[in-house]
Short mmCIF file of C-alpha atoms and ligand atoms in Angstrom, two decimals:
data_model
loop_
_atom_site.label_atom_id
_atom_site.label_comp_id
_atom_site.label_asym_id
_atom_site.label_seq_id
_atom_site.Cartn_x
_atom_site.Cartn_y
_atom_site.Cartn_z
CA PRO K 1 -0.04 0.24 0.08
CA ILE K 2 0.95 3.50 -0.80
CA LYS K 3 2.07 5.91 1.76
CA ILE K 4 1.13 9.67 1.12
CA VAL K 5 2.48 12.60 2.95
CA THR K 6 0.98 16.12 2.54
CA ILE K 7 3.22 19.09 4.18
CA GLY K 8 0.91 22.01 5.04
CA GLY K 9 -2.05 19.53 5.77
CA GLY K 10 -3.97 22.34 7.25
CA SER K 11 -4.58 24.17 4.20
CA SER K 12 -8.20 25.03 3.11
CA TYR K 13 -7.27 22.91 -0.16
CA THR K 14 -7.11 19.70 1.86
CA PRO K 15 -10.54 18.64 0.90
CA GLU K 16 -9.89 19.10 -2.83
CA LEU K 17 -6.98 16.53 -2.63
CA PHE K 18 -8.93 14.14 -0.77
CA GLU K 19 -11.42 14.20 -3.19
CA GLY K 20 -8.96 13.53 -5.88
CA PHE K 21 -7.63 10.61 -4.28
CA ILE K 22 -11.10 9.30 -3.40
CA LYS K 23 -12.07 9.49 -7.30
CA ARG K 24 -8.99 7.46 -8.05
CA SER K 25 -9.11 4.61 -5.09
CA LYS K 26 -9.59 1.80 -7.65
CA GLU K 27 -6.15 2.68 -9.38
CA LEU K 28 -4.26 3.94 -6.22
CA PRO K 29 -3.84 1.34 -3.48
CA ILE K 30 -3.48 3.84 -0.58
CA GLY K 31 -2.88 2.37 2.78
CA GLU K 32 -2.08 5.89 4.82
CA ILE K 33 -2.25 9.65 4.36
CA TRP K 34 -0.25 11.77 6.68
CA LEU K 35 -1.03 15.54 7.07
CA VAL K 36 1.76 17.24 8.67
CA ASP K 37 1.77 20.79 9.82
CA ILE K 38 3.13 23.20 12.42
CA GLU K 39 1.90 24.67 15.53
CA GLU K 40 0.58 27.77 14.22
CA GLY K 41 -1.55 25.84 11.90
CA LYS K 42 -2.74 23.30 14.52
CA GLU K 43 -6.05 24.28 14.83
CA LYS K 44 -6.68 24.19 11.08
CA LEU K 45 -5.12 20.78 10.47
CA GLU K 46 -7.48 19.52 13.40
CA ILE K 47 -10.60 20.81 11.58
CA VAL K 48 -9.89 19.99 8.15
CA GLY K 49 -7.89 16.69 8.94
CA ALA K 50 -11.31 15.75 10.79
CA LEU K 51 -13.22 16.42 7.48
CA ALA K 52 -10.57 14.65 5.79
CA LYS K 53 -11.48 11.30 7.67
CA ARG K 54 -15.02 11.84 7.37
CA MET K 55 -14.89 11.91 3.41
CA VAL K 56 -12.54 8.72 3.30
CA LYS K 57 -15.04 7.15 5.67
CA ALA K 58 -18.02 8.18 3.61
CA ALA K 59 -16.35 6.70 0.71
CA GLY K 60 -16.22 3.22 2.43
CA LEU K 61 -12.35 3.51 2.25
CA ASP K 62 -10.00 1.89 5.13
CA TRP K 63 -7.31 4.29 4.77
CA LYS K 64 -5.49 5.43 7.65
CA VAL K 65 -5.40 9.31 7.93
CA HIS K 66 -2.76 10.88 10.48
CA LEU K 67 -2.66 14.38 11.73
CA THR K 68 0.61 15.35 13.01
CA LEU K 69 3.17 18.18 13.88
CA ASP K 70 6.08 15.63 13.77
CA ARG K 71 7.43 16.04 9.75
CA LYS K 72 10.08 13.13 10.47
CA GLU K 73 7.77 10.60 11.62
CA ALA K 74 5.50 11.65 8.84
CA LEU K 75 7.93 11.04 6.28
CA THR K 76 9.34 7.90 7.21
CA ASP K 77 8.93 5.37 4.45
CA ALA K 78 6.79 7.70 2.43
CA ASP K 79 6.20 6.79 -1.43
CA PHE K 80 4.87 10.23 -2.18
CA VAL K 81 5.16 13.68 -0.54
CA THR K 82 3.04 16.52 -1.60
CA THR K 83 3.60 20.06 -0.30
CA GLN K 84 0.83 22.84 0.09
CA PHE K 85 2.15 25.07 2.69
CA ARG K 86 2.65 28.82 3.16
CA VAL K 87 5.45 30.08 5.19
CA GLY K 88 3.81 33.03 7.41
CA LEU K 89 0.39 31.85 6.39
CA LEU K 90 -1.96 34.22 4.79
CA ASP K 91 -0.61 37.44 6.90
CA ALA K 92 2.62 36.90 5.01
CA ARG K 93 0.70 37.00 1.60
CA ILE K 94 -1.09 40.14 2.70
CA LYS K 95 2.26 41.89 3.24
CA ASP K 96 3.41 40.50 -0.02
CA GLU K 97 0.91 42.29 -1.70
CA ARG K 98 0.17 45.41 0.23
CA ILE K 99 3.84 46.66 0.70
CA PRO K 100 4.40 47.02 -3.08
CA LEU K 101 0.88 48.49 -3.60
CA SER K 102 1.71 50.97 -0.90
CA HIS K 103 4.53 52.15 -3.14
CA GLY K 104 2.15 52.10 -6.60
CA ILE K 105 4.10 48.84 -7.33
CA LEU K 106 2.28 45.51 -8.56
CA GLY K 107 1.60 43.47 -5.65
CA GLN K 108 1.01 39.70 -6.40
CA GLU K 109 1.72 36.51 -4.57
CA THR K 110 3.71 34.87 -7.12
CA ASN K 111 5.19 37.62 -9.50
CA GLY K 112 6.88 40.69 -8.98
CA ALA K 113 8.42 41.64 -5.24
CA GLY K 114 5.77 39.27 -3.67
CA GLY K 115 6.47 36.30 -5.73
CA ILE K 116 10.41 37.03 -4.98
CA PHE K 117 9.70 36.96 -1.14
CA LYS K 118 7.33 34.23 -1.36
CA ALA K 119 10.42 32.21 -2.91
CA TYR K 120 12.87 33.65 0.07
CA ARG K 121 10.52 32.42 2.65
CA THR K 122 10.00 28.99 1.37
CA VAL K 123 13.39 27.95 -0.08
CA PRO K 124 14.95 27.34 3.39
CA VAL K 125 12.02 25.35 4.54
CA ILE K 126 11.62 23.04 1.18
CA LEU K 127 15.42 22.30 1.60
CA ASP K 128 15.01 21.23 4.91
CA ILE K 129 12.21 18.94 3.74
CA VAL K 130 14.41 17.53 1.14
CA GLU K 131 17.22 16.79 3.83
CA ASP K 132 14.86 14.78 5.90
CA MET K 133 13.71 13.08 2.66
CA LYS K 134 17.23 11.82 1.85
CA LYS K 135 17.21 9.93 5.17
CA LEU K 136 13.72 9.00 5.62
CA CYS K 137 12.39 8.06 2.25
CA PRO K 138 15.14 8.36 -0.25
CA ASP K 139 12.82 6.68 -2.98
CA ALA K 140 9.92 9.14 -2.66
CA TRP K 141 8.87 11.46 -5.43
CA LEU K 142 8.17 15.16 -4.08
CA VAL K 143 4.92 16.63 -5.78
CA ASN K 144 5.62 20.31 -5.31
CA PHE K 145 2.24 22.81 -5.12
CA THR K 146 3.85 25.37 -2.90
CA ASN K 147 4.19 28.90 -5.04
CA PRO K 148 6.30 29.97 -6.63
CA SER K 149 6.02 26.53 -7.91
CA GLY K 150 8.60 26.61 -10.59
CA MET K 151 11.35 28.35 -8.67
CA ILE K 152 10.60 26.16 -5.54
CA THR K 153 10.84 23.09 -7.96
CA GLU K 154 13.90 24.60 -9.15
CA ALA K 155 15.83 25.23 -5.79
CA VAL K 156 14.72 21.60 -5.02
CA MET K 157 16.93 20.25 -8.07
CA ARG K 158 19.59 22.92 -7.89
CA TYR K 159 20.41 23.29 -4.35
CA GLY K 160 18.82 20.31 -2.61
CA ASN K 161 20.24 17.97 -5.24
CA TRP K 162 17.31 16.34 -5.45
CA ASP K 163 15.69 15.01 -9.10
CA ARG K 164 12.65 13.12 -7.81
CA VAL K 165 10.55 16.24 -7.89
CA VAL K 166 7.69 17.58 -10.04
CA GLY K 167 6.26 21.14 -9.70
CA LEU K 168 2.67 21.40 -10.45
CA CYS K 169 -0.07 24.03 -11.29
CA ASN K 170 -3.83 24.33 -12.23
CA VAL K 171 -3.25 26.92 -14.60
CA PRO K 172 -2.56 24.67 -17.51
CA ILE K 173 -5.73 22.55 -16.94
CA LEU K 174 -7.83 25.72 -16.94
CA CYS K 175 -6.13 26.82 -20.13
CA GLN K 176 -7.26 23.72 -21.75
CA LYS K 177 -10.82 24.43 -20.86
CA ILE K 178 -10.79 28.00 -22.14
CA ALA K 179 -9.62 26.45 -25.49
CA SER K 180 -12.35 23.73 -25.43
CA GLY K 181 -14.98 26.56 -24.39
CA SER K 182 -13.57 28.73 -27.49
CA LEU K 183 -13.75 26.14 -30.10
CA LYS K 184 -16.85 24.36 -28.25
CA ILE K 185 -15.01 21.14 -28.95
CA PRO K 186 -14.57 18.69 -26.11
CA GLU K 187 -11.14 18.89 -24.15
CA GLU K 188 -10.46 15.31 -24.96
CA GLU K 189 -10.51 15.77 -28.78
CA LEU K 190 -7.94 18.77 -28.70
CA PHE K 191 -4.14 18.27 -28.68
CA PHE K 192 -2.25 20.68 -26.85
CA LYS K 193 1.40 21.70 -26.38
CA PHE K 194 2.69 23.91 -23.59
CA ALA K 195 6.00 25.57 -22.92
CA GLY K 196 7.46 28.22 -20.58
CA LEU K 197 7.65 28.77 -17.15
CA ASN K 198 5.32 28.24 -14.11
CA HIS K 199 2.47 31.24 -14.38
CA PHE K 200 4.45 32.32 -17.50
CA HIS K 201 3.85 29.68 -20.32
CA TRP K 202 2.23 29.67 -23.47
CA HIS K 203 0.47 26.97 -25.61
CA ARG K 204 -0.81 25.83 -29.00
CA VAL K 205 -3.87 23.72 -29.74
CA TRP K 206 -4.85 21.37 -32.74
CA ASP K 207 -7.98 19.72 -33.54
CA LYS K 208 -8.41 15.93 -34.32
CA THR K 209 -7.85 16.43 -38.22
CA GLY K 210 -4.43 17.99 -37.21
CA GLU K 211 -5.41 21.57 -37.90
CA GLU K 212 -3.84 24.26 -35.71
CA LYS K 213 -6.46 26.29 -33.77
CA SER K 214 -4.35 28.75 -31.74
CA SER K 215 -4.74 31.92 -33.94
CA GLN K 216 -8.51 31.11 -34.45
CA ILE K 217 -8.57 30.99 -30.29
CA LEU K 218 -6.52 34.25 -29.90
CA ARG K 219 -8.85 36.29 -32.23
CA ASP K 220 -12.11 34.46 -31.24
CA THR K 221 -11.52 34.51 -27.37
CA TYR K 222 -8.47 36.14 -26.33
CA SER K 223 -8.90 39.58 -27.88
CA ASN K 224 -11.49 41.06 -25.69
CA ALA K 225 -12.85 40.46 -22.19
CA GLU K 226 -16.37 39.69 -23.50
CA SER K 227 -15.61 36.78 -25.44
CA MET K 228 -13.21 35.42 -22.67
CA ALA K 229 -16.25 35.64 -20.53
CA GLU K 230 -18.45 33.66 -23.19
CA ALA K 231 -15.94 31.09 -23.46
CA MET K 232 -15.77 30.52 -19.65
CA GLU K 233 -19.71 30.80 -19.61
CA PHE K 234 -19.51 27.75 -22.05
CA VAL K 235 -17.01 25.91 -19.51
CA ARG K 236 -19.11 26.27 -16.72
CA LYS K 237 -22.47 25.01 -18.57
CA SER K 238 -20.66 22.00 -19.91
CA ALA K 239 -18.90 21.03 -16.59
CA GLY K 240 -21.59 21.61 -14.29
CA GLU K 241 -20.88 22.48 -10.67
CA SER K 242 -17.38 21.48 -10.79
CA GLY K 243 -16.57 24.23 -13.51
CA ASN K 244 -16.93 27.24 -11.05
CA THR K 245 -14.54 29.39 -12.22
CA ASN K 246 -14.52 33.02 -13.28
CA ASP K 247 -14.41 34.82 -16.37
CA SER K 248 -10.76 35.04 -16.67
CA GLY K 249 -10.34 31.16 -15.98
CA VAL K 250 -9.08 31.56 -12.68
CA LYS K 251 -10.57 33.03 -9.31
CA ASN K 252 -7.73 35.34 -8.25
CA ILE K 253 -7.18 37.05 -11.58
CA PRO K 254 -9.62 39.58 -13.06
CA ASN K 255 -10.79 39.29 -16.57
CA ILE K 256 -9.02 42.11 -17.98
CA SER K 257 -8.55 42.39 -21.84
CA TYR K 258 -5.29 41.71 -23.48
CA LEU K 259 -4.62 44.00 -26.60
CA ALA K 260 -6.08 42.18 -29.30
CA GLU K 261 -3.26 43.02 -31.92
CA GLN K 262 -0.71 42.12 -29.58
CA VAL K 263 -1.94 38.76 -28.72
CA GLN K 264 -2.92 37.91 -32.36
CA ASN K 265 0.49 38.85 -33.52
CA LEU K 266 1.87 36.60 -30.86
CA GLY K 267 0.29 33.41 -32.68
CA ILE K 268 0.72 31.33 -29.49
CA ILE K 269 -1.74 31.38 -26.48
CA PRO K 270 -0.41 33.38 -23.38
CA CYS K 271 -1.70 32.13 -19.60
CA MET K 272 -3.62 34.36 -17.32
CA TYR K 273 -0.76 35.53 -15.84
CA HIS K 274 0.81 36.97 -18.75
CA ARG K 275 -1.62 39.86 -18.03
CA TYR K 276 0.92 40.90 -15.35
CA TYR K 277 3.56 41.34 -17.89
CA TYR K 278 1.39 42.12 -21.32
CA ILE K 279 -1.15 44.80 -19.55
CA THR K 280 0.81 45.73 -16.28
CA GLN K 281 -0.60 49.02 -16.28
CA ASP K 282 -3.97 47.77 -16.41
CA MET K 283 -3.62 45.32 -13.87
CA LEU K 284 -1.78 47.64 -11.57
CA ASP K 285 -4.75 50.28 -11.76
CA GLU K 286 -7.15 47.31 -10.92
CA GLU K 287 -5.24 46.17 -7.89
CA LEU K 288 -4.65 49.66 -6.61
CA GLU K 289 -8.44 50.42 -6.90
CA ASN K 290 -8.95 47.18 -4.47
CA PHE K 291 -5.94 48.32 -2.32
CA ALA K 292 -7.79 51.35 -1.81
CA LYS K 293 -10.92 49.56 -0.75
CA GLY K 294 -8.82 47.49 1.65
CA GLU K 295 -9.47 44.41 -0.57
CA THR K 296 -6.16 42.84 -1.82
CA ARG K 297 -6.70 39.34 -3.12
CA ALA K 298 -4.99 37.97 0.16
CA GLU K 299 -7.64 40.01 2.16
CA VAL K 300 -10.23 38.43 0.32
CA VAL K 301 -9.00 34.79 0.59
CA LYS K 302 -8.40 35.42 4.26
CA LYS K 303 -12.21 36.06 4.66
CA THR K 304 -12.93 32.91 2.38
CA GLU K 305 -10.60 30.93 4.43
CA LYS K 306 -12.42 31.85 7.67
CA GLU K 307 -16.03 30.84 5.99
CA LEU K 308 -14.51 27.69 4.81
CA PHE K 309 -13.18 26.63 7.99
CA GLU K 310 -16.53 27.34 9.77
CA LEU K 311 -18.27 24.92 7.29
CA TYR K 312 -15.51 22.25 7.54
CA LYS K 313 -16.37 22.46 11.29
CA ASN K 314 -19.82 20.82 10.66
CA PRO K 315 -19.66 17.19 11.80
CA ASP K 316 -22.38 16.11 8.93
CA LEU K 317 -20.09 17.49 6.31
CA SER K 318 -18.37 14.72 4.59
CA ILE K 319 -17.71 16.07 1.03
CA LYS K 320 -15.69 18.75 -0.16
CA PRO K 321 -18.02 21.94 -0.13
CA PRO K 322 -18.68 23.78 -3.45
CA GLN K 323 -17.51 27.18 -1.60
CA LEU K 324 -13.80 25.63 -1.63
CA GLU K 325 -14.09 26.93 -5.49
CA GLN K 326 -14.01 30.57 -4.25
CA ARG K 327 -10.50 29.80 -4.25
CA GLY K 328 -8.22 30.06 -7.23
CA GLY K 329 -7.04 26.37 -6.95
CA THR K 330 -9.89 24.56 -8.56
CA PHE K 331 -8.77 21.59 -10.45
CA TYR K 332 -5.73 21.37 -8.26
CA SER K 333 -6.45 17.76 -7.11
CA ASP K 334 -6.77 16.68 -10.88
CA ALA K 335 -3.25 17.65 -11.20
CA ALA K 336 -1.81 16.18 -8.05
CA CYS K 337 -3.69 12.99 -7.84
CA GLU K 338 -3.63 12.25 -11.37
CA LEU K 339 0.48 12.97 -11.53
CA ILE K 340 0.86 10.37 -8.45
CA ASN K 341 -1.53 7.99 -10.14
CA ALA K 342 0.44 8.42 -13.67
CA ILE K 343 3.92 7.69 -11.92
CA TYR K 344 2.54 4.89 -9.78
CA ASN K 345 0.88 3.35 -12.62
CA ASP K 346 3.45 4.35 -15.63
CA LYS K 347 0.52 5.66 -17.24
CA ARG K 348 2.25 7.66 -19.97
CA ILE K 349 -0.17 10.55 -20.34
CA HIS K 350 0.23 14.07 -21.09
CA MET K 351 0.41 16.58 -18.45
CA VAL K 352 1.91 19.93 -18.02
CA VAL K 353 4.59 20.12 -15.17
CA SER K 354 7.54 21.86 -14.04
CA THR K 355 10.75 19.56 -14.84
CA LYS K 356 14.20 19.98 -16.17
CA ASN K 357 14.10 21.17 -19.46
CA ASN K 358 16.25 18.56 -21.16
CA GLY K 359 16.16 20.26 -24.61
CA ALA K 360 12.51 20.71 -24.91
CA ILE K 361 12.90 24.35 -25.12
CA SER K 362 15.91 25.10 -27.32
CA ASP K 363 16.27 28.65 -26.29
CA LEU K 364 17.00 27.73 -22.47
CA PRO K 365 19.75 25.36 -20.96
CA ASN K 366 19.47 22.12 -20.37
CA ASP K 367 19.18 22.00 -16.86
CA VAL K 368 16.91 24.49 -15.73
CA VAL K 369 13.26 23.82 -14.48
CA VAL K 370 10.39 24.85 -17.30
CA GLU K 371 6.84 24.12 -17.13
CA VAL K 372 6.06 21.90 -20.38
CA SER K 373 4.01 19.11 -21.71
CA SER K 374 5.31 16.09 -20.55
CA ILE K 375 4.49 12.28 -20.80
CA ILE K 376 4.52 10.79 -17.18
CA THR K 377 6.01 7.64 -16.76
CA SER K 378 7.08 5.45 -13.79
CA GLN K 379 10.52 7.32 -13.91
CA GLY K 380 8.56 10.78 -13.98
CA PRO K 381 8.16 13.34 -16.31
CA VAL K 382 9.70 13.31 -20.06
CA PRO K 383 9.25 16.67 -21.67
CA ILE K 384 8.12 16.89 -24.98
CA SER K 385 9.98 18.73 -27.87
CA TRP K 386 8.62 22.50 -28.04
CA GLY K 387 11.70 23.99 -30.14
CA SER K 388 12.55 27.64 -30.01
CA PHE K 389 10.11 30.73 -29.63
CA ASP K 390 9.93 33.61 -31.62
CA PRO K 391 11.81 36.86 -30.50
CA SER K 392 9.24 38.43 -28.48
CA PRO K 393 8.17 35.24 -26.10
CA LYS K 394 11.75 34.37 -26.19
CA GLY K 395 12.98 37.70 -25.06
CA MET K 396 10.74 37.60 -21.84
CA LEU K 397 11.19 33.98 -21.35
CA GLN K 398 14.90 34.23 -20.94
CA LEU K 399 14.82 37.55 -19.05
CA MET K 400 12.27 35.47 -16.60
CA LYS K 401 14.37 32.27 -16.22
CA ASN K 402 17.27 34.15 -15.56
CA MET K 403 15.39 36.23 -12.97
CA GLU K 404 14.15 32.79 -11.48
CA LEU K 405 17.61 31.46 -11.19
CA ILE K 406 19.02 34.90 -9.58
CA THR K 407 16.09 34.69 -6.96
CA ILE K 408 16.68 31.00 -5.80
CA GLU K 409 20.40 31.95 -5.54
CA ALA K 410 19.68 34.81 -3.25
CA ALA K 411 17.11 32.81 -1.40
CA TYR K 412 20.00 30.01 -0.68
CA THR K 413 22.78 32.42 0.01
CA GLY K 414 20.93 35.39 1.59
CA ASP K 415 23.30 37.72 -0.54
CA TYR K 416 21.80 41.33 -0.34
CA GLY K 417 23.29 42.25 -3.72
CA LYS K 418 22.00 39.22 -5.47
CA ALA K 419 18.47 39.86 -4.08
CA LEU K 420 18.73 43.58 -5.45
CA GLN K 421 19.72 41.94 -8.87
CA ALA K 422 16.51 39.95 -8.87
CA PHE K 423 14.56 42.96 -8.00
CA THR K 424 16.29 44.87 -10.77
CA ILE K 425 15.56 42.52 -13.58
CA ASN K 426 12.09 41.71 -12.74
CA PRO K 427 9.92 43.78 -15.27
CA LEU K 428 7.49 44.49 -12.47
CA ILE K 429 9.73 46.13 -10.14
CA PRO K 430 10.77 49.79 -11.09
CA HIS K 431 14.29 50.88 -10.73
CA GLY K 432 16.15 53.37 -8.63
CA LYS K 433 16.28 54.15 -5.25
CA ILE K 434 12.80 52.81 -4.82
CA THR K 435 14.12 49.35 -5.38
CA LYS K 436 15.98 49.43 -2.49
CA THR K 437 13.49 51.05 -0.18
CA LEU K 438 10.90 48.26 -1.34
CA MET K 439 13.29 45.64 -0.73
CA ASN K 440 14.65 46.72 2.64
CA GLU K 441 10.87 47.27 3.85
CA MET K 442 9.99 43.64 2.79
CA LEU K 443 13.01 42.33 4.15
CA ILE K 444 12.20 43.69 7.72
CA ALA K 445 8.51 42.95 7.22
CA HIS K 446 9.40 39.34 6.87
CA LYS K 447 12.30 38.94 9.01
CA LYS K 448 10.84 36.25 11.12
CA HIS K 449 10.81 33.83 8.08
CA LEU K 450 14.08 34.84 6.55
CA PRO K 451 17.22 33.20 8.46
CA GLN K 452 19.30 33.24 5.58
CA PHE K 453 19.24 37.10 5.06
P1 NAD D 1 -2.35 28.44 4.04
O1 NAD D 1 -2.18 29.64 4.50
O2 NAD D 1 -3.59 27.85 4.39
O3 NAD D 1 -1.23 27.34 4.55
C1 NAD D 1 -1.31 25.99 4.42
C2 NAD D 1 -0.69 25.26 5.64
O4 NAD D 1 0.96 25.46 5.57
C3 NAD D 1 -1.16 26.15 6.91
O5 NAD D 1 -1.95 25.43 7.65
C4 NAD D 1 0.38 26.54 7.46
O6 NAD D 1 0.27 26.26 8.94
C5 NAD D 1 1.12 25.57 6.76
N1 NAD D 1 2.67 25.73 7.15
C6 NAD D 1 3.17 26.98 7.32
N2 NAD D 1 4.52 26.58 7.33
C7 NAD D 1 4.79 25.49 7.47
C8 NAD D 1 5.79 24.24 7.51
N3 NAD D 1 7.02 24.83 7.69
N4 NAD D 1 5.57 23.02 7.49
C9 NAD D 1 4.50 22.54 7.68
N5 NAD D 1 3.30 23.46 7.32
C10 NAD D 1 3.47 24.74 7.15
O7 NAD D 1 -2.16 28.11 2.16
P2 NAD D 1 -2.97 27.95 1.22
O8 NAD D 1 -3.69 29.30 0.80
O9 NAD D 1 -3.81 26.83 1.33
O10 NAD D 1 -1.97 27.46 -0.08
C11 NAD D 1 -0.92 26.59 0.29
C12 NAD D 1 0.12 26.53 -0.79
O11 NAD D 1 -0.06 26.03 -1.84
C13 NAD D 1 0.59 27.95 -1.06
O12 NAD D 1 2.08 27.90 -1.06
C14 NAD D 1 -0.02 28.39 -2.38
O13 NAD D 1 0.75 29.18 -3.24
C15 NAD D 1 0.07 27.04 -2.91
N6 NAD D 1 -0.93 26.81 -4.04
C16 NAD D 1 -0.33 26.43 -5.37
C17 NAD D 1 -1.59 26.22 -6.36
C18 NAD D 1 -0.58 26.08 -7.62
O14 NAD D 1 -1.02 25.86 -8.82
N7 NAD D 1 0.76 25.39 -7.72
C19 NAD D 1 -2.83 26.31 -6.17
C20 NAD D 1 -3.16 26.49 -5.08
C21 NAD D 1 -2.26 26.89 -3.88
C1 G6P D 2 -4.26 29.79 -9.18
C2 G6P D 2 -2.87 29.55 -9.34
C3 G6P D 2 -2.10 29.08 -7.96
C4 G6P D 2 -2.59 30.27 -6.88
C5 G6P D 2 -3.89 30.34 -6.79
C6 G6P D 2 -4.13 31.58 -5.90
O1 G6P D 2 -4.83 28.56 -8.85
O2 G6P D 2 -2.33 28.40 -10.25
O3 G6P D 2 -0.71 29.06 -8.04
O4 G6P D 2 -2.08 29.79 -5.58
O5 G6P D 2 -4.70 30.75 -7.93
O6 G6P D 2 -5.72 31.47 -5.38
P1 G6P D 2 -6.06 32.04 -3.97
O7 G6P D 2 -7.60 31.89 -3.94
O8 G6P D 2 -5.05 31.91 -3.41
O9 G6P D 2 -5.84 33.65 -4.68
MN1 MN D 3 -0.45 27.76 -9.68
MN1 MN D 4 12.70 45.36 -12.16
#
């Protein structure tokens, strides 16, 4: 039987994860699932852990579900370790978003200054986890969801010297749904190829006759906000309840229009997060409006989380409540549980994952982590060749990959100059005295979680 360990088990996403495992119980012979958290998350762990136990029982399964603050005990002889922790919890995210915004600078939890600081807080913890895994479960796979997912995966390989790791995100799944909604063709009949970085990838789409549909999708759906909303309406109707996403495709990103001629000229389809780079000013204006009202995404999520845990406390509840779809992580478990299923059963299916490039994108070195279409085997992901990008996406991709490499090097070494370098080349952070002012302010605000600086 399989032993699964989830670090950050107190997350409100845990019922999503359990729903995914329960759905796959015939293929995955699970014996035990250990939910690990820390003192600060103890109450959340107990509430959501009790719901997880009820879900397992209601499904008629005999899995042992353990709740613990003892990571080492949990990791012993694990087969799969999934990570969904947030160092500093949502209060740290509030700082990641509010401090940049207070200077009129974009505040986002995985992009710009906020994303860089989330990496700084997370890298020391993930490297500790890897050290434990080397001793306690040297054959296990690490399935990383913790954001910034691509950078954390890269840090595990580069500084943890641990290659049995796969980074995941739900955004590629949502992109496939948008394409299906745009073409009104079921997803299963389409062929997709993705390449880029986490929260920074592009894709191409073909129908089953082999005709490429990318340009049509860009013209019909990505050229204005109304047609994007229409495609998502189609997705919701065909998916029923489980298709509860918002009009941009993902709950945490507003449906602000790309520039029609720019995306059409691009020829390949951007992901939702490209809005922060392609229409930066429009996204910032929207964020500043919410900031003025005291409603950053982090604050909205904090309220949602509170409501969710109230629901989770109900002893009669033994399913994932639909209200969880207020969070951006919808379809999270389709990625996590299907990946585990595919590795365990050597399914050789297509999934989009963060893994070592190995030549898939010829514009980047072989040994860097990219988010690409891959075939998932018992040996892990085998990336599918994308080839090279045109100058516009290539220029941004190479800049962003190097920004990621500098960020994790700064996270690992705690070097102030290196950290300033990451802020300097990040396209969402302005340059000059303000760069240092912002960085210093964030270093102080997050001091407790930055032992390396
Ligand atoms: P959260 O604030 O609820 O944190 C989850 C849990 O992690 C908390 O219970 C907390 O106590 C715990 N935790 C903090 N530090 C820990 C440590 N050192 N060891 C063990 N547990 C620790 O977070 P959330 O909103 O549920 O999100 C969880 C994580 O998953 C975040 O990093 C988020 O960015 C990420 N996420 C990623 C995707 C994706 O697409 N990759 C989707 C959804 C969420
Ligand atoms: C999407 C992204 C995740 C991110 C989440 C935020 O699902 O893929 O990486 O963590 O949105 O959602 P939230 O509800 O926390 O704002
Ligand atoms: Mn993501
Ligand atoms: Mn910059």
